[in-house]
Coordinates of C-alpha atoms and ligand atoms in Angstrom, one line a residue:
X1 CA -4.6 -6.9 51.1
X2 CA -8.0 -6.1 50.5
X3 CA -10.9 -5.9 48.2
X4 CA -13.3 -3.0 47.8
X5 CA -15.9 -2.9 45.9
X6 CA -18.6 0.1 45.3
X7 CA -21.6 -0.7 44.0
X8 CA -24.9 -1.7 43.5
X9 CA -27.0 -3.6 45.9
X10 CA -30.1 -5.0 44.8
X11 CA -33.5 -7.4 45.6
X12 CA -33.8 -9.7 43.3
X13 CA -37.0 -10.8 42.9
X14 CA -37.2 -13.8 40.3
X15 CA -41.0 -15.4 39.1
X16 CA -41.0 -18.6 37.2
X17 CA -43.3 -18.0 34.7
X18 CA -44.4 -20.6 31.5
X19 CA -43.7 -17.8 29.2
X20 CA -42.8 -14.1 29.2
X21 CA -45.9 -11.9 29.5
X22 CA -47.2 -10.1 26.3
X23 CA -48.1 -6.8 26.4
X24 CA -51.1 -6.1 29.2
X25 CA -51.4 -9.9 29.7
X26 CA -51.6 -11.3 33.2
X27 CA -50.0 -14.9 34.1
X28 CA -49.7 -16.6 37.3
X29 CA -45.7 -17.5 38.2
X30 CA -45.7 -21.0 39.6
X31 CA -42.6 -20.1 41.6
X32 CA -41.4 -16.6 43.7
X33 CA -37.9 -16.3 45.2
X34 CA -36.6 -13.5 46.4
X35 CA -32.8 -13.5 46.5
X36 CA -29.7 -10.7 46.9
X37 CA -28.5 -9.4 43.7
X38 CA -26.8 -6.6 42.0
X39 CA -23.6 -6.5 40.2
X40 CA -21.3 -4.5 43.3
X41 CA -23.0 -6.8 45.7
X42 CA -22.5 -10.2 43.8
X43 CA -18.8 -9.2 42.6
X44 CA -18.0 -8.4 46.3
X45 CA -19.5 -11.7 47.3
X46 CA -17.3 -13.7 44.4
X47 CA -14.3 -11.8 46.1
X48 CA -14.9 -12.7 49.3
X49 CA -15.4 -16.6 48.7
X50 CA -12.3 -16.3 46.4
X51 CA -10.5 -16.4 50.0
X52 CA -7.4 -14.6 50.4
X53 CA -8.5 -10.9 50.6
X54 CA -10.6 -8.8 53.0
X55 CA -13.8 -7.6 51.2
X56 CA -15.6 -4.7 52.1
X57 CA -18.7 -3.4 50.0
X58 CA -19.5 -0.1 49.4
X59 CA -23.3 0.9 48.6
X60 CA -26.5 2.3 49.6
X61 CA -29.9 0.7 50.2
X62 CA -33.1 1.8 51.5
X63 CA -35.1 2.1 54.7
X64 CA -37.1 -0.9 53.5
X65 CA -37.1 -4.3 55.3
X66 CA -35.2 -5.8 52.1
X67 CA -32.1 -3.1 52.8
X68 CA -31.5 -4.3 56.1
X69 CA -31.8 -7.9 55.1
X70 CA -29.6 -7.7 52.5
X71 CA -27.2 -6.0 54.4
X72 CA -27.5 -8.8 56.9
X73 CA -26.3 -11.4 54.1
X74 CA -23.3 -9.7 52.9
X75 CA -22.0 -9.4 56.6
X76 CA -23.3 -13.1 57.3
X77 CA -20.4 -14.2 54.5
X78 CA -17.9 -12.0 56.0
X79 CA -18.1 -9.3 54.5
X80 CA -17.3 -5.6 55.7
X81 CA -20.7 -2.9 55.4
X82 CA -19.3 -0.7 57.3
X83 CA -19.5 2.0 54.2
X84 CA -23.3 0.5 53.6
X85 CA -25.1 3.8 53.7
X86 CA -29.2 4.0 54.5
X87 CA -30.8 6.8 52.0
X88 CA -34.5 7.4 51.7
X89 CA -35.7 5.6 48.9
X90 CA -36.9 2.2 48.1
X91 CA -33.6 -0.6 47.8
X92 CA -32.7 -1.4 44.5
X93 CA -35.1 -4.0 43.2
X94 CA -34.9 -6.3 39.9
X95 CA -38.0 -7.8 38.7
X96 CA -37.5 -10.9 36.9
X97 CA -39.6 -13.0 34.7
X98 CA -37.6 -16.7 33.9
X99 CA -39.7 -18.5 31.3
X100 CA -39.5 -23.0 31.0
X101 CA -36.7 -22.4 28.3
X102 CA -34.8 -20.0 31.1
X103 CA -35.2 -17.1 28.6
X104 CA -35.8 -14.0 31.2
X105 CA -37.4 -10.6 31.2
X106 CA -36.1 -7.9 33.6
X107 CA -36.6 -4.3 34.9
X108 CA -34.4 -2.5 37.9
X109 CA -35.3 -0.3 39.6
X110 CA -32.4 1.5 40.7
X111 CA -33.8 3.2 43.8
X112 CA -30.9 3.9 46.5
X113 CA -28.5 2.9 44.4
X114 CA -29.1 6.1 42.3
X115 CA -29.1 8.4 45.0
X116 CA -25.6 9.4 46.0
X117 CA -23.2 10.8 44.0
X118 CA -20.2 10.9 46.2
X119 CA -19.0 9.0 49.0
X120 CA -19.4 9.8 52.8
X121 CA -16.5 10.2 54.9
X122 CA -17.1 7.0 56.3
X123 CA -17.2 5.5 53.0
X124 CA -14.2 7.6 51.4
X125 CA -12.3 5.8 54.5
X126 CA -13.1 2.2 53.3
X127 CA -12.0 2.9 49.8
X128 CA -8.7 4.5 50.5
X129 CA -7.7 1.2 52.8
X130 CA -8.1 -0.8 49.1
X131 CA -5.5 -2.5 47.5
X132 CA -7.7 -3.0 44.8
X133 CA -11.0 -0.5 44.5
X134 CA -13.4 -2.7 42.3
X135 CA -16.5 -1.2 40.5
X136 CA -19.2 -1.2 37.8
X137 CA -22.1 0.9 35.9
X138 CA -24.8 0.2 37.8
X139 CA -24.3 3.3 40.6
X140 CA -23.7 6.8 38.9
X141 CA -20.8 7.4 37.0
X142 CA -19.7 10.4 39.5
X143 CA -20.1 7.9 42.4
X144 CA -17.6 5.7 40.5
X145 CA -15.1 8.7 39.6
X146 CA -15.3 10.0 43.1
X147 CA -14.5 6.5 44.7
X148 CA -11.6 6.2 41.7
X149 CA -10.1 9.6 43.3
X150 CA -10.6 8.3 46.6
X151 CA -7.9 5.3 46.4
X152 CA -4.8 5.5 48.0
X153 CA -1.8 5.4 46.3
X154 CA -0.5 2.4 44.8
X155 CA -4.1 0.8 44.9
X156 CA -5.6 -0.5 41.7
X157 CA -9.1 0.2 40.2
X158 CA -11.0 -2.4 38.3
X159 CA -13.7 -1.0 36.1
X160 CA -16.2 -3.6 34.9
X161 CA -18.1 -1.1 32.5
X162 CA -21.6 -2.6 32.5
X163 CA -24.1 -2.0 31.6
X164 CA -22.1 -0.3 28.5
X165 CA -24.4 2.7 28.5
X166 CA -23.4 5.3 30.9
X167 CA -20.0 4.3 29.9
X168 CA -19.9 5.5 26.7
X169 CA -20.8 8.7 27.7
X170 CA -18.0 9.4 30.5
X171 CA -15.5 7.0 28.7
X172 CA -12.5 9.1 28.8
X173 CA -12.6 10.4 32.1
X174 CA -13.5 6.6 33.4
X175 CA -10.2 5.3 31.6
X176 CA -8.0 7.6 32.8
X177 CA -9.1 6.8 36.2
X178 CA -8.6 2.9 35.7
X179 CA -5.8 0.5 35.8
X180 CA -7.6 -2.6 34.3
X181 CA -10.9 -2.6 32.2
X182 CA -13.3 -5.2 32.3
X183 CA -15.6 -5.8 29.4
X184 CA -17.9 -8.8 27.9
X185 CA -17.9 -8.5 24.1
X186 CA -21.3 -6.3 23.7
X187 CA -20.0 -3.8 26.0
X188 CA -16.5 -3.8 24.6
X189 CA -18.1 -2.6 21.4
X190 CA -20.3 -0.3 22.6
X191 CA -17.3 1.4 24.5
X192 CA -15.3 1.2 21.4
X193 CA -18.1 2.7 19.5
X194 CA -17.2 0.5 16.5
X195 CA -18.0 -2.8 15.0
X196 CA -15.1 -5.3 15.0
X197 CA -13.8 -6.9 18.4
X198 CA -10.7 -6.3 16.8
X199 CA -10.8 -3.1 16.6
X200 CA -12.7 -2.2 20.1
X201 CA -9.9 -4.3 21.7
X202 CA -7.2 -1.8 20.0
X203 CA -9.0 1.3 20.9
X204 CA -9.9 0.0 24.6
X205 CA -6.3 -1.3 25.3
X206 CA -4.2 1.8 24.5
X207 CA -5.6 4.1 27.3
X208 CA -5.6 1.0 30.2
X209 CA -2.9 -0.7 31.5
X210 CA -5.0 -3.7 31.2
X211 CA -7.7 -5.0 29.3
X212 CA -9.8 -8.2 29.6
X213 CA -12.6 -8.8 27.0
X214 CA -15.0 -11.9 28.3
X215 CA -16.8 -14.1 25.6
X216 CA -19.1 -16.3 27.8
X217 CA -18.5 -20.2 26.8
X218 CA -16.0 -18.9 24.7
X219 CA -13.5 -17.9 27.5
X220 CA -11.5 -13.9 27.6
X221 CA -8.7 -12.0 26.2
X222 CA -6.2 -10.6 28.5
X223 CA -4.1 -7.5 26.8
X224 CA -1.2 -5.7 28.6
X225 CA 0.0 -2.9 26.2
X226 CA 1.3 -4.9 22.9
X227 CA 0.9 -8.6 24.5
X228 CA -2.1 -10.4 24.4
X229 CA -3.1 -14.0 25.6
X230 CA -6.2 -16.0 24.9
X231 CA -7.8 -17.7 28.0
X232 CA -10.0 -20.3 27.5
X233 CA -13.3 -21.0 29.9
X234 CA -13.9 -24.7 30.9
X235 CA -16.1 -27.0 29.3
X236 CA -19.4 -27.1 31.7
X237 CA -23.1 -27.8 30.9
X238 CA -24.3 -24.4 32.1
X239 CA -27.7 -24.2 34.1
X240 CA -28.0 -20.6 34.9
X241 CA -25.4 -18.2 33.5
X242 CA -26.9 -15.0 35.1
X243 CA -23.7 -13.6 37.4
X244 CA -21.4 -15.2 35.4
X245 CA -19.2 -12.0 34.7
X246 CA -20.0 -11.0 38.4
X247 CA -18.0 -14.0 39.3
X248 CA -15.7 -13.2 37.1
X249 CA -15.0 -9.9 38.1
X250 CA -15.0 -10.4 42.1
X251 CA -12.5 -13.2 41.6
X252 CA -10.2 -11.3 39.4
X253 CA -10.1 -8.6 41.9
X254 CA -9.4 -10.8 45.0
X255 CA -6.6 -12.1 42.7
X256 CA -4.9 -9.4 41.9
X257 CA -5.0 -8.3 45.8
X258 CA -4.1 -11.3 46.6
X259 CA -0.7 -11.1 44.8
X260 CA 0.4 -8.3 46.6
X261 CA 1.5 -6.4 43.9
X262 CA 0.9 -3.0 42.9
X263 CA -0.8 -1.8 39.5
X264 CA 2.5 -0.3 38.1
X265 CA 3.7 -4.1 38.2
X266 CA 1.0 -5.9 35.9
X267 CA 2.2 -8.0 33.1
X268 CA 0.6 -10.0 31.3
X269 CA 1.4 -13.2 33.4
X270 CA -0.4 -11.8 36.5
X271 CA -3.2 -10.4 34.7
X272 CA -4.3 -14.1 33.0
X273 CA -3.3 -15.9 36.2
X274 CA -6.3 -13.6 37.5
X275 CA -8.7 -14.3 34.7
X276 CA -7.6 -17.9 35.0
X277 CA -8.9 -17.6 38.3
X278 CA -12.2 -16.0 37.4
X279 CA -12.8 -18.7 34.5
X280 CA -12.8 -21.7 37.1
X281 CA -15.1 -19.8 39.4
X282 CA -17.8 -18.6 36.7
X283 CA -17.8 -21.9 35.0
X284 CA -19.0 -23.6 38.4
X285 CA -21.0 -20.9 39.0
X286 CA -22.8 -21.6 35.3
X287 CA -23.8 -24.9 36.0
X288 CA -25.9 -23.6 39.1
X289 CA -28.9 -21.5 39.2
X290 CA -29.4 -18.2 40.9
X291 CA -26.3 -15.5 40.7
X292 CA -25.0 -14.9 44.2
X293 CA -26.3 -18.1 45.7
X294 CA -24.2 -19.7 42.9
X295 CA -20.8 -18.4 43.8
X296 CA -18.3 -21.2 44.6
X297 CA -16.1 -21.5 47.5
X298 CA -12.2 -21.2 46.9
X299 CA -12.7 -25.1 48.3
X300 CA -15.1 -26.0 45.9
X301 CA -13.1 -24.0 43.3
X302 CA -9.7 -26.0 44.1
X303 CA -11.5 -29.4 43.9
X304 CA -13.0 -28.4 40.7
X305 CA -9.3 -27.1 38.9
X306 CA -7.9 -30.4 39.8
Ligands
ADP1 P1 -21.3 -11.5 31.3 O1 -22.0 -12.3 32.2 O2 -20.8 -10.2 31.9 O3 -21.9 -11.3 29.9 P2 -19.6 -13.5 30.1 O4 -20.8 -14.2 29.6 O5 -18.6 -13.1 29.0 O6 -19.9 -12.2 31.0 O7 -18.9 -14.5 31.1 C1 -17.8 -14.2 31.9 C2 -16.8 -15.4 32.0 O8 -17.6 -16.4 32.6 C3 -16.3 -15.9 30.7 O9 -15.1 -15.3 30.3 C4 -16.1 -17.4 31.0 O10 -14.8 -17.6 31.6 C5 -17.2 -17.7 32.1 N1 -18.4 -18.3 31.4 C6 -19.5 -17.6 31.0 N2 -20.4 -18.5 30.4 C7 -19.8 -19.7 30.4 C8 -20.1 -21.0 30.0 N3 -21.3 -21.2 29.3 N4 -19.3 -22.0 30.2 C9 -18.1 -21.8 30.8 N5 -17.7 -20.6 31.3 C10 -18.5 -19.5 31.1
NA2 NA1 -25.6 -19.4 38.0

């Protein structure tokens, strides 16, 4: 049972700022962290501190100081990197602004992430030992339909399709290549192309086996063919809601590996058990600041279900 996920891998670099910049203005941050971040590498982190599943990530960073370090952290929680490649360009960096009200501003740079569009060998061989192959946006789309192909049989691929743009454009192919589909409510419209959740939900649903629709503080919708289930999040003052969905998604996954079962075998009960799972785990990780560094522990998890 394991969990793979291909994706990105970034620095996060996070100033505390009184206010967000204006246009050619300069301000002095009164606070600079630097911290590991990007969606493939925080949803493989989520899975790995679920417990139950092996979790090997799947990326590329830089030459750069920052690649090796973040590599470094991913193995130091036990995760495999074996299919971590090196590529000349600068690591994937996020530049973030986090004003007093915690309102942010942020650009990524995509650097190494952006620079492969298939796997290696070595990495193709990490993907097909997946029970379930776990991925999102942020890589391109031909990296995430090559490591789709590259899945063993009887292996199930997660797609959570953010950020929403580069979806929309390969949507079809994407689809056809996943068993569930993991969307927050602005993406699953922007998938959908249309303007009712109602009606993205219907039009995302019929080409997955599954379908889960986050809503932040208002919990997720799980849909299997004609049945749906509402799942509720739980009640927390949240302090930092940035990763929430990574949490999310990396706990789902380790889940659904976790149960041993094979994608031809989801049913509704299996699928919300999953995002049952992923609520408790993003609403701890809400009421904590930073994204990876706020991932709970399966312990922590337990204690907090109870
Ligand atoms: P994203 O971060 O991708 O936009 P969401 O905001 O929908 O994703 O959050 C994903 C999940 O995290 C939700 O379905 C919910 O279970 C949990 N969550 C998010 N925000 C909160 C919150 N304020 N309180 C409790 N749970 C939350
Ligand atoms: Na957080």
């Amino acid at each position: 049972m394991s969990v793979v996920v291909v994706g990105s891998i970034n620095q996060d670099v996070v100033a505390r700022v009184a206010r967000i910049p204006a246009p050619g203005e300069t301000l002095l941050a009164s606070s600079l962290v630097r911290t590991g971040g990007g969606k493939g590498a925080n949803q493989a982190v989520a899975a790995r501190r679920a417990g139950g599943a092996e979790v090997a990530f799947v990326g590329a960073v830089g030459t750069d100081a920052a690649g090796a370090a973040l590599r470094a952290a991913l193995e130091a929680d036990g995760i495999d990197v074996s299919g971590v490649v090196q590529v000349d360009e600068v690591t994937g960096t996020a530049l973030i602004s986090v004003d007093a009200s915690g309102e942010n501003a942020i650009v990524v740079a995509a650097g190494a992430n952006a620079a492969r569009d298939s796997l290696t060998d070595a990495q193709g061989a990490v993907v097909a030992s997946a029970s379930v192959l776990l991925t999102q946006l942020e890589i391109p789309v031909a990296l995430v339909r090559d490591a789709a192909a590259a899945r063993g049989e009887g292996a199930w691929h997660v797609l959570n399709a953010a950020p929403s743009a580069p979806f929309a454009s390969a949507r079809d192919a994407l689809l056809a290549a996943t068993d569930v589909l993991i969307v927050n409510e602005h993406e699953a419209l922007e998938a959908a192309g249309v303007e009712a959740l109602d009606d993205a939900v219907a039009e995302l649903a019929r080409t997955v086996r599954g379908l889960v629709v986050t809503l932040g503080s208002r919990g997720c919708l799980v849909v299997c063919g004609d049945e749906r289930t509402a799942v509720p999040a739980h009640v927390v003052t949240p302090v930092d809601t940035t990763g929430a969905g990574d949490t999310f998604c990396g706990v789902l996954a380790a889940a659904l590996a976790a149960s041993g079962r094979r994608p031809d075998a989801v049913g509704l009960d299996l699928l919300a058990d999953a995002a049952r799972a992923g609520a408790a785990a993003s609403a701890l990780a809400v009421t904590r600041p930073g994204a990876q560094d706020a991932v709970p522990t399966s312990d922590e998890v337990a204690a907090f279900r109870k």
